[in-house]
mmCIF file of C-alpha atoms in Angstrom:
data_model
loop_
_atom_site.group_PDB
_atom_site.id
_atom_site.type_symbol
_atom_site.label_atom_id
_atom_site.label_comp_id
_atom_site.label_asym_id
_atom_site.label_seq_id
_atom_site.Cartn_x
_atom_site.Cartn_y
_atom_site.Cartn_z
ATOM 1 C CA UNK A 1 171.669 149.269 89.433
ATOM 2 C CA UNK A 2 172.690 146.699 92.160
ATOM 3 C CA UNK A 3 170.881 142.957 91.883
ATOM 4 C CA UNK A 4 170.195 140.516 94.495
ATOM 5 C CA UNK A 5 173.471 138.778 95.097
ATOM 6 C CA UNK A 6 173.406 134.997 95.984
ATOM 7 C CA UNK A 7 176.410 132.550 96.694
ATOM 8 C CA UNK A 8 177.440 130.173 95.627
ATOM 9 C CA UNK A 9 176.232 130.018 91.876
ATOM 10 C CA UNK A 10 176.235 126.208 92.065
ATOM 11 C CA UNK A 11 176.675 123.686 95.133
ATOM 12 C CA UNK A 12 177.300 119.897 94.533
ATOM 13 C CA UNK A 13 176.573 118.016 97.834
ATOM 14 C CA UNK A 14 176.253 114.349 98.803
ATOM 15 C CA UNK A 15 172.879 112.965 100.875
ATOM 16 C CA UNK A 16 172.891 113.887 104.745
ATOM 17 C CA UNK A 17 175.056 116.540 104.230
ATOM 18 C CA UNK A 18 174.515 119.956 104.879
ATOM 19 C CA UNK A 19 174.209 122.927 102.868
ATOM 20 C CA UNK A 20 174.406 126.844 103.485
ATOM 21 C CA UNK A 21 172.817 129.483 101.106
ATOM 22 C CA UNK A 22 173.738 133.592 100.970
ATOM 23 C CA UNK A 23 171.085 136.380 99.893
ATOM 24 C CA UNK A 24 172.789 139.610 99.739
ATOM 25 C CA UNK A 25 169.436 141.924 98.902
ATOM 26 C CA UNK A 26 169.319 145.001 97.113
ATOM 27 C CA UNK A 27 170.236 148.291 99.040
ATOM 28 C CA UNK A 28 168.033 149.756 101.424
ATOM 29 C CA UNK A 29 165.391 146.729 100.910
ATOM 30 C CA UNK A 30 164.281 145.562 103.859
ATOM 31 C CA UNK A 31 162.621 142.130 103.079
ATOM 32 C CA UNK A 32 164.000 139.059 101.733
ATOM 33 C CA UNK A 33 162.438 135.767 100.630
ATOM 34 C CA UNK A 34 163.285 132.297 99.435
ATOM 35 C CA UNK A 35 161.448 130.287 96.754
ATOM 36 C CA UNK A 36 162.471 126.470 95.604
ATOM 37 C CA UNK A 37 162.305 125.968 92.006
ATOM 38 C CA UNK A 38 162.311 121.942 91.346
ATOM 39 C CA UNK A 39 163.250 120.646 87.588
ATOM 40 C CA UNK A 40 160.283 122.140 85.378
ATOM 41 C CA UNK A 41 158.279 123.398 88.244
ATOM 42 C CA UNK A 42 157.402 126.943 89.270
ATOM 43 C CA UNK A 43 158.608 128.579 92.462
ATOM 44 C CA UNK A 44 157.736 127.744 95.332
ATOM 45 C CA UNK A 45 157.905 130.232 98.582
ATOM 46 C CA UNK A 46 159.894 128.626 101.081
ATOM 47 C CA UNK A 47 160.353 131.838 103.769
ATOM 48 C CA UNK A 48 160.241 135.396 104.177
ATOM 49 C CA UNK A 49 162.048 138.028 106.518
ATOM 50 C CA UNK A 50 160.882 141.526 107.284
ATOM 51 C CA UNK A 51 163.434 143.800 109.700
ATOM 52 C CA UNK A 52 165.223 140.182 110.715
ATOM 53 C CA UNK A 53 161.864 139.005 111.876
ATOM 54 C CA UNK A 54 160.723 135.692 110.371
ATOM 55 C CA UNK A 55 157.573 137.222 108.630
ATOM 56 C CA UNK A 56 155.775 134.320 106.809
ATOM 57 C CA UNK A 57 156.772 130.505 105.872
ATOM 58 C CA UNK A 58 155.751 127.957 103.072
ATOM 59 C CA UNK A 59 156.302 124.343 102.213
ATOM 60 C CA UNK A 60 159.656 124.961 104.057
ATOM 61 C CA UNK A 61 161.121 121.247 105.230
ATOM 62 C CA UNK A 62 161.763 121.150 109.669
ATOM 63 C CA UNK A 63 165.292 120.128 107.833
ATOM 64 C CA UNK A 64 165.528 123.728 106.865
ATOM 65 C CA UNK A 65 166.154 126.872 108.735
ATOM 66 C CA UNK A 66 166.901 130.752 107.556
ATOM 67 C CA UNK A 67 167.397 133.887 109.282
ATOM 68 C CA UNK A 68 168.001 137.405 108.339
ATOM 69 C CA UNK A 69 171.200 139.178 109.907
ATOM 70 C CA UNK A 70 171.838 143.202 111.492
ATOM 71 C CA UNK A 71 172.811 143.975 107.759
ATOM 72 C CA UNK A 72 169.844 142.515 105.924
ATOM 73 C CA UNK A 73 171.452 139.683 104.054
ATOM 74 C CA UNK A 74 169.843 136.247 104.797
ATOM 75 C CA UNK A 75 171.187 132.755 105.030
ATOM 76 C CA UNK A 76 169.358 129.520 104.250
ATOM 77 C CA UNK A 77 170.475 126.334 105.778
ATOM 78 C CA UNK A 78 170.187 123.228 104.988
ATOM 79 C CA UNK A 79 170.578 120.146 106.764
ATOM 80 C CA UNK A 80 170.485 115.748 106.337
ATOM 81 C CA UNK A 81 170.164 116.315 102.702
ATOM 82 C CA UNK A 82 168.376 114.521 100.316
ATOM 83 C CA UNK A 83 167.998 113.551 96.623
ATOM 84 C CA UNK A 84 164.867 115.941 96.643
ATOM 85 C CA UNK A 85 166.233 118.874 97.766
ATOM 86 C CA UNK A 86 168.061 119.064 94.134
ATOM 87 C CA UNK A 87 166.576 122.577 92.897
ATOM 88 C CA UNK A 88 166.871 126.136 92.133
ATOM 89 C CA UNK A 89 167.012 128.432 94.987
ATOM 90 C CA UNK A 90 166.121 131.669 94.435
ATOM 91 C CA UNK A 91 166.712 134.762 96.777
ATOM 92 C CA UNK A 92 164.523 137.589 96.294
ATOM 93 C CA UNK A 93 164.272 141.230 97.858
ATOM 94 C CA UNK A 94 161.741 144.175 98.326
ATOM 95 C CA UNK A 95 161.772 147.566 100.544
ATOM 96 C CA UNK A 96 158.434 147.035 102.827
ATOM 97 C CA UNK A 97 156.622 150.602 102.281
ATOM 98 C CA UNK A 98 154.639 150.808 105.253
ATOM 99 C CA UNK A 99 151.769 148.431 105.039
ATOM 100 C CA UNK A 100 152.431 147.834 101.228
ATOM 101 C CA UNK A 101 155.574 146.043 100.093
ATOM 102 C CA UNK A 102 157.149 146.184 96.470
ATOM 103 C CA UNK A 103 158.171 144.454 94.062
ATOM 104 C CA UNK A 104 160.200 141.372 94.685
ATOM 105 C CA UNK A 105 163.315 141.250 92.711
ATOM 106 C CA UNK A 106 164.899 138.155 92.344
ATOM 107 C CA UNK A 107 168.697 136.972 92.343
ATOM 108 C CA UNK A 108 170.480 134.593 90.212
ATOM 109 C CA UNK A 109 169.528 131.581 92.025
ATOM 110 C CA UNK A 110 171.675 129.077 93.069
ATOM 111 C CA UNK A 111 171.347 125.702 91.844
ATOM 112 C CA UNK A 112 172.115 122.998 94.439
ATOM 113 C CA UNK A 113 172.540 119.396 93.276
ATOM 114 C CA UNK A 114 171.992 116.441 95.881
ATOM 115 C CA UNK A 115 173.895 113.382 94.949
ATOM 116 C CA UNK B 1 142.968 130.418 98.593
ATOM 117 C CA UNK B 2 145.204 132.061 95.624
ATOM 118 C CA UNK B 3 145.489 130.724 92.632
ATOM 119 C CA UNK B 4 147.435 131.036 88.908
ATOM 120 C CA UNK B 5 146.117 129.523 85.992
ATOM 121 C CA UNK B 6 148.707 128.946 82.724
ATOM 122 C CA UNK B 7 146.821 126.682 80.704
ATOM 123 C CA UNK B 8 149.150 126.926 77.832
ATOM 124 C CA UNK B 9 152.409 124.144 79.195
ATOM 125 C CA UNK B 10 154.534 125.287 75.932
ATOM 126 C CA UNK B 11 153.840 127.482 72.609
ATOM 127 C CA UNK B 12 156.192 127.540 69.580
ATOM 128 C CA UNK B 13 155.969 129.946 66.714
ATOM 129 C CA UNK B 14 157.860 131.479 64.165
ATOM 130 C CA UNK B 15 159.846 134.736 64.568
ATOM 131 C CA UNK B 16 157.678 137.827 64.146
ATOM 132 C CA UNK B 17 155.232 136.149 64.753
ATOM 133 C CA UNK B 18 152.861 137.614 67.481
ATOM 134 C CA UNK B 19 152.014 135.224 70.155
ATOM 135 C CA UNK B 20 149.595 135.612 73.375
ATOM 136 C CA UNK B 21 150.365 133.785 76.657
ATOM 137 C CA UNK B 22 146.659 133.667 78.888
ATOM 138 C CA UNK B 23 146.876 133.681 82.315
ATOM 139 C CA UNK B 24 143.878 133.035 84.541
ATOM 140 C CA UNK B 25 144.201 134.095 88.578
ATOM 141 C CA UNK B 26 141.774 133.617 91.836
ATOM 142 C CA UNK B 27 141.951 135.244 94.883
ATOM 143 C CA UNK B 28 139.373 136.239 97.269
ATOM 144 C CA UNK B 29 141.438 139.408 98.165
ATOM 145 C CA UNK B 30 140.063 142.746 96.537
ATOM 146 C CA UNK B 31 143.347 144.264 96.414
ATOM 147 C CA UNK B 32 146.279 142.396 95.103
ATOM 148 C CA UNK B 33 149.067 142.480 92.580
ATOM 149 C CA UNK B 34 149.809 140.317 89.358
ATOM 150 C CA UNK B 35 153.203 139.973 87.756
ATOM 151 C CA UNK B 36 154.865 138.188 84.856
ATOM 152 C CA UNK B 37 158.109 137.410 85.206
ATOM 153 C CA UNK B 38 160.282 135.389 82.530
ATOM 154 C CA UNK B 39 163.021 132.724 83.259
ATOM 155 C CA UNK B 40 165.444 132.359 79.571
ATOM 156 C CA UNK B 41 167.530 129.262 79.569
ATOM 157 C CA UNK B 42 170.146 130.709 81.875
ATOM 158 C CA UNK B 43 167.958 130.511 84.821
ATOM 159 C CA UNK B 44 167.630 133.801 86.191
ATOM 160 C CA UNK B 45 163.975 135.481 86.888
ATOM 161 C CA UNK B 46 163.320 138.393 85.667
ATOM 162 C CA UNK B 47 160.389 141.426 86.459
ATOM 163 C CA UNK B 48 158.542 142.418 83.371
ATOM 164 C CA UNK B 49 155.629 144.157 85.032
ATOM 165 C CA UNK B 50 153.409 144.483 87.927
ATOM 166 C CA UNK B 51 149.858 146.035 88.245
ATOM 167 C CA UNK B 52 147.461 146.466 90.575
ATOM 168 C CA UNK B 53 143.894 145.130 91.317
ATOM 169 C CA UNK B 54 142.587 148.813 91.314
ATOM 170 C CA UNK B 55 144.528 149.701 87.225
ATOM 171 C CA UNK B 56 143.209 148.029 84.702
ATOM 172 C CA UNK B 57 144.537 150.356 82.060
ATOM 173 C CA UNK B 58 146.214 147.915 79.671
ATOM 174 C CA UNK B 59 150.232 148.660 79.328
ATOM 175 C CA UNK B 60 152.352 148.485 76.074
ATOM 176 C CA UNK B 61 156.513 148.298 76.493
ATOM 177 C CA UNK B 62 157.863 148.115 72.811
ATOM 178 C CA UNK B 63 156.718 145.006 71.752
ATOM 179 C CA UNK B 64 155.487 143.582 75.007
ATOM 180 C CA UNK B 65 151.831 144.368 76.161
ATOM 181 C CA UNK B 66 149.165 143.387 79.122
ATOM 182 C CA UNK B 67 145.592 143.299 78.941
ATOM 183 C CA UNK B 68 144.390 143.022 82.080
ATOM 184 C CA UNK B 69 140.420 142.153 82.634
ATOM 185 C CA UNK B 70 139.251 141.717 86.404
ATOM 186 C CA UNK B 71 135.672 141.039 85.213
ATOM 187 C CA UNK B 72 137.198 137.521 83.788
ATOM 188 C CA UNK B 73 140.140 137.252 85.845
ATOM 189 C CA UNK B 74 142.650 137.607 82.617
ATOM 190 C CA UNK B 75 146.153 138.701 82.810
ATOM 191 C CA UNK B 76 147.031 138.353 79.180
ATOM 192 C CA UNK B 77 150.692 138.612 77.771
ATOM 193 C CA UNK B 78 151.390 139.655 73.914
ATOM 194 C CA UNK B 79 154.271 139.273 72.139
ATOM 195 C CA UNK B 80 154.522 141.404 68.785
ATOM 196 C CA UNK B 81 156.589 140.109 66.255
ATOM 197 C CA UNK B 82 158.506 137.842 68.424
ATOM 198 C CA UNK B 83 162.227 137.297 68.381
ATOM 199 C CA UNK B 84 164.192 134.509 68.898
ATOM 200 C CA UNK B 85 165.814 136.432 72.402
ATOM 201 C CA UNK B 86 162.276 135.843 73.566
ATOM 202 C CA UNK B 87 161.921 131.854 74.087
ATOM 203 C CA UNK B 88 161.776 131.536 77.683
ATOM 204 C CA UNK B 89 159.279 130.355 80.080
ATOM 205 C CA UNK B 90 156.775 132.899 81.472
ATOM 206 C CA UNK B 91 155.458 132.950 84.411
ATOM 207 C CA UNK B 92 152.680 134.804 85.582
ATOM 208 C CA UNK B 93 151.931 135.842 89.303
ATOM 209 C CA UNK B 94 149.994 137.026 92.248
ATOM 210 C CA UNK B 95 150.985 138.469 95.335
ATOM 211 C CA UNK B 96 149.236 140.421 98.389
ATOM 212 C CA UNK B 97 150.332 143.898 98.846
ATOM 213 C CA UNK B 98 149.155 144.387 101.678
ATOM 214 C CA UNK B 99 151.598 142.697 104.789
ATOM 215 C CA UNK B 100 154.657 142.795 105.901
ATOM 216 C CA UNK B 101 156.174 140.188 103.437
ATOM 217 C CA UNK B 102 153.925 138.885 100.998
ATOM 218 C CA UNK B 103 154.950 136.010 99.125
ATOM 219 C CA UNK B 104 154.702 135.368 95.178
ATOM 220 C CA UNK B 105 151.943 132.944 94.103
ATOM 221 C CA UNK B 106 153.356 131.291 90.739
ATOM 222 C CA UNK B 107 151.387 129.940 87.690
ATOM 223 C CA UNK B 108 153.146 126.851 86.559
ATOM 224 C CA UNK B 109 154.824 128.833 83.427
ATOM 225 C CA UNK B 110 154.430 128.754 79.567
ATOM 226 C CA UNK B 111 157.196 127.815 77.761
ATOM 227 C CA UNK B 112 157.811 130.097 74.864
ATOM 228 C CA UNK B 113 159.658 128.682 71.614
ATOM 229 C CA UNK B 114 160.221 131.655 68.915
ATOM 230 C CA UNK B 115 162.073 129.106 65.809
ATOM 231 C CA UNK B 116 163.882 131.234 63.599
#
């Protein structure tokens, strides 16, 4: 069965630079969401989009911004990094059934590194 | 407010040895969902199982099982005879069904050592 697809795998950056993530979600799901994992923490949610509509937000940074395109795959962007913003970024996806949503399936991550 | 409890940071054992991971929620909602998921060393997440608020019929997968108990908030995790494929962390999880993106509530994880 198809996964959640995210590019790149791994992204080496420098401070104040910026920084563009890819979420390719599952077929036919509908919803996609982004969670920061820091060294040894859990994930975090970050943002969520339902039909390309911004649908809830977390401990997301004003330095970050994400939106959801016509064919469901997302984009997170990232701008003036710094040091901190060294993590793993997971992507994940669920099909919105109604007023009940489903299980969120996650994608590979990608691990950004902030030098 | 939501909340996931792992109070166990890291747990080693012995293959085939069985070995339970607790996990303690809070939420205010009456309806909601719980999860584990488990991260192994190569990063990924990935869905064990979800249940419901309303099923609290306990669930067995091969050697994996969850006892859930809403009258003390428990979403326990059992391994049975353990493997060494199963040292990961585990997270456990909490989520509202019920709008139109409802984000993932982590616990911080157990780390899971199965030593040959």
């Amino acid at each position: 069965a198809a996964g959640v697809i995210q590019s790149p795998r791994h992204l080496i950056k420098e401070k104040r630079e910026t920084a563009t993530l890819k979420c390719y979600p599952i077929p036919r799901h509908d919803t996609v969401y982004w969670y920061q994992q820091g060294p040894g923490q859990d994930p975090q949610f970050l943002i969520s989009f339902y039909e390309k509509m911004q649908s809830d937000k977390g401990s997301i940074p004003d330095r970050f911004s994400a939106q959801q395109f016509s064919d469901y795959h997302s984009e997170l962007n990232m701008s003036s990094l710094e040091l901190g913003d060294s993590a793993l970024y997971f992507c994940a996806s669920s099909l919105n059934r109604g007023l009940e949503t489903d299980t969120q399936y996650f994608g590979p991550g990608t691990r950004l590194t902030v030098l | 407010a939501q909340k996931v409890t792992q109070v166990q940071t890291e747990i080693s054992v012995v293959e085939k040895e069985d070995v339970t991971l607790d996990c303690v929620y809070e939420t205010r909602d009456t309806t909601y969902y719980l999860f584990w998921y488990k991260q192994p060393p190569s990063g990924e997440l990935v869905f064990l199982i979800r249940r419901n608020s309303f099923d609290e019929q306990n669930e067995i997968s091969g050697r994996y099982s969850w006892n859930f108990q809403k009258s003390t908030s428990s979403f326990n995790f059992t391994i049975t005879a353990s493997q060494v494929v199963d040292s990961a962390v585990y997270f456990c999880a909490l989520s509202h069904p019920y709008s139109s993106a409802s984000k993932i509530i982590f616990g911080s994880g157990t780390r899971l050592s199965i030593r040959p």
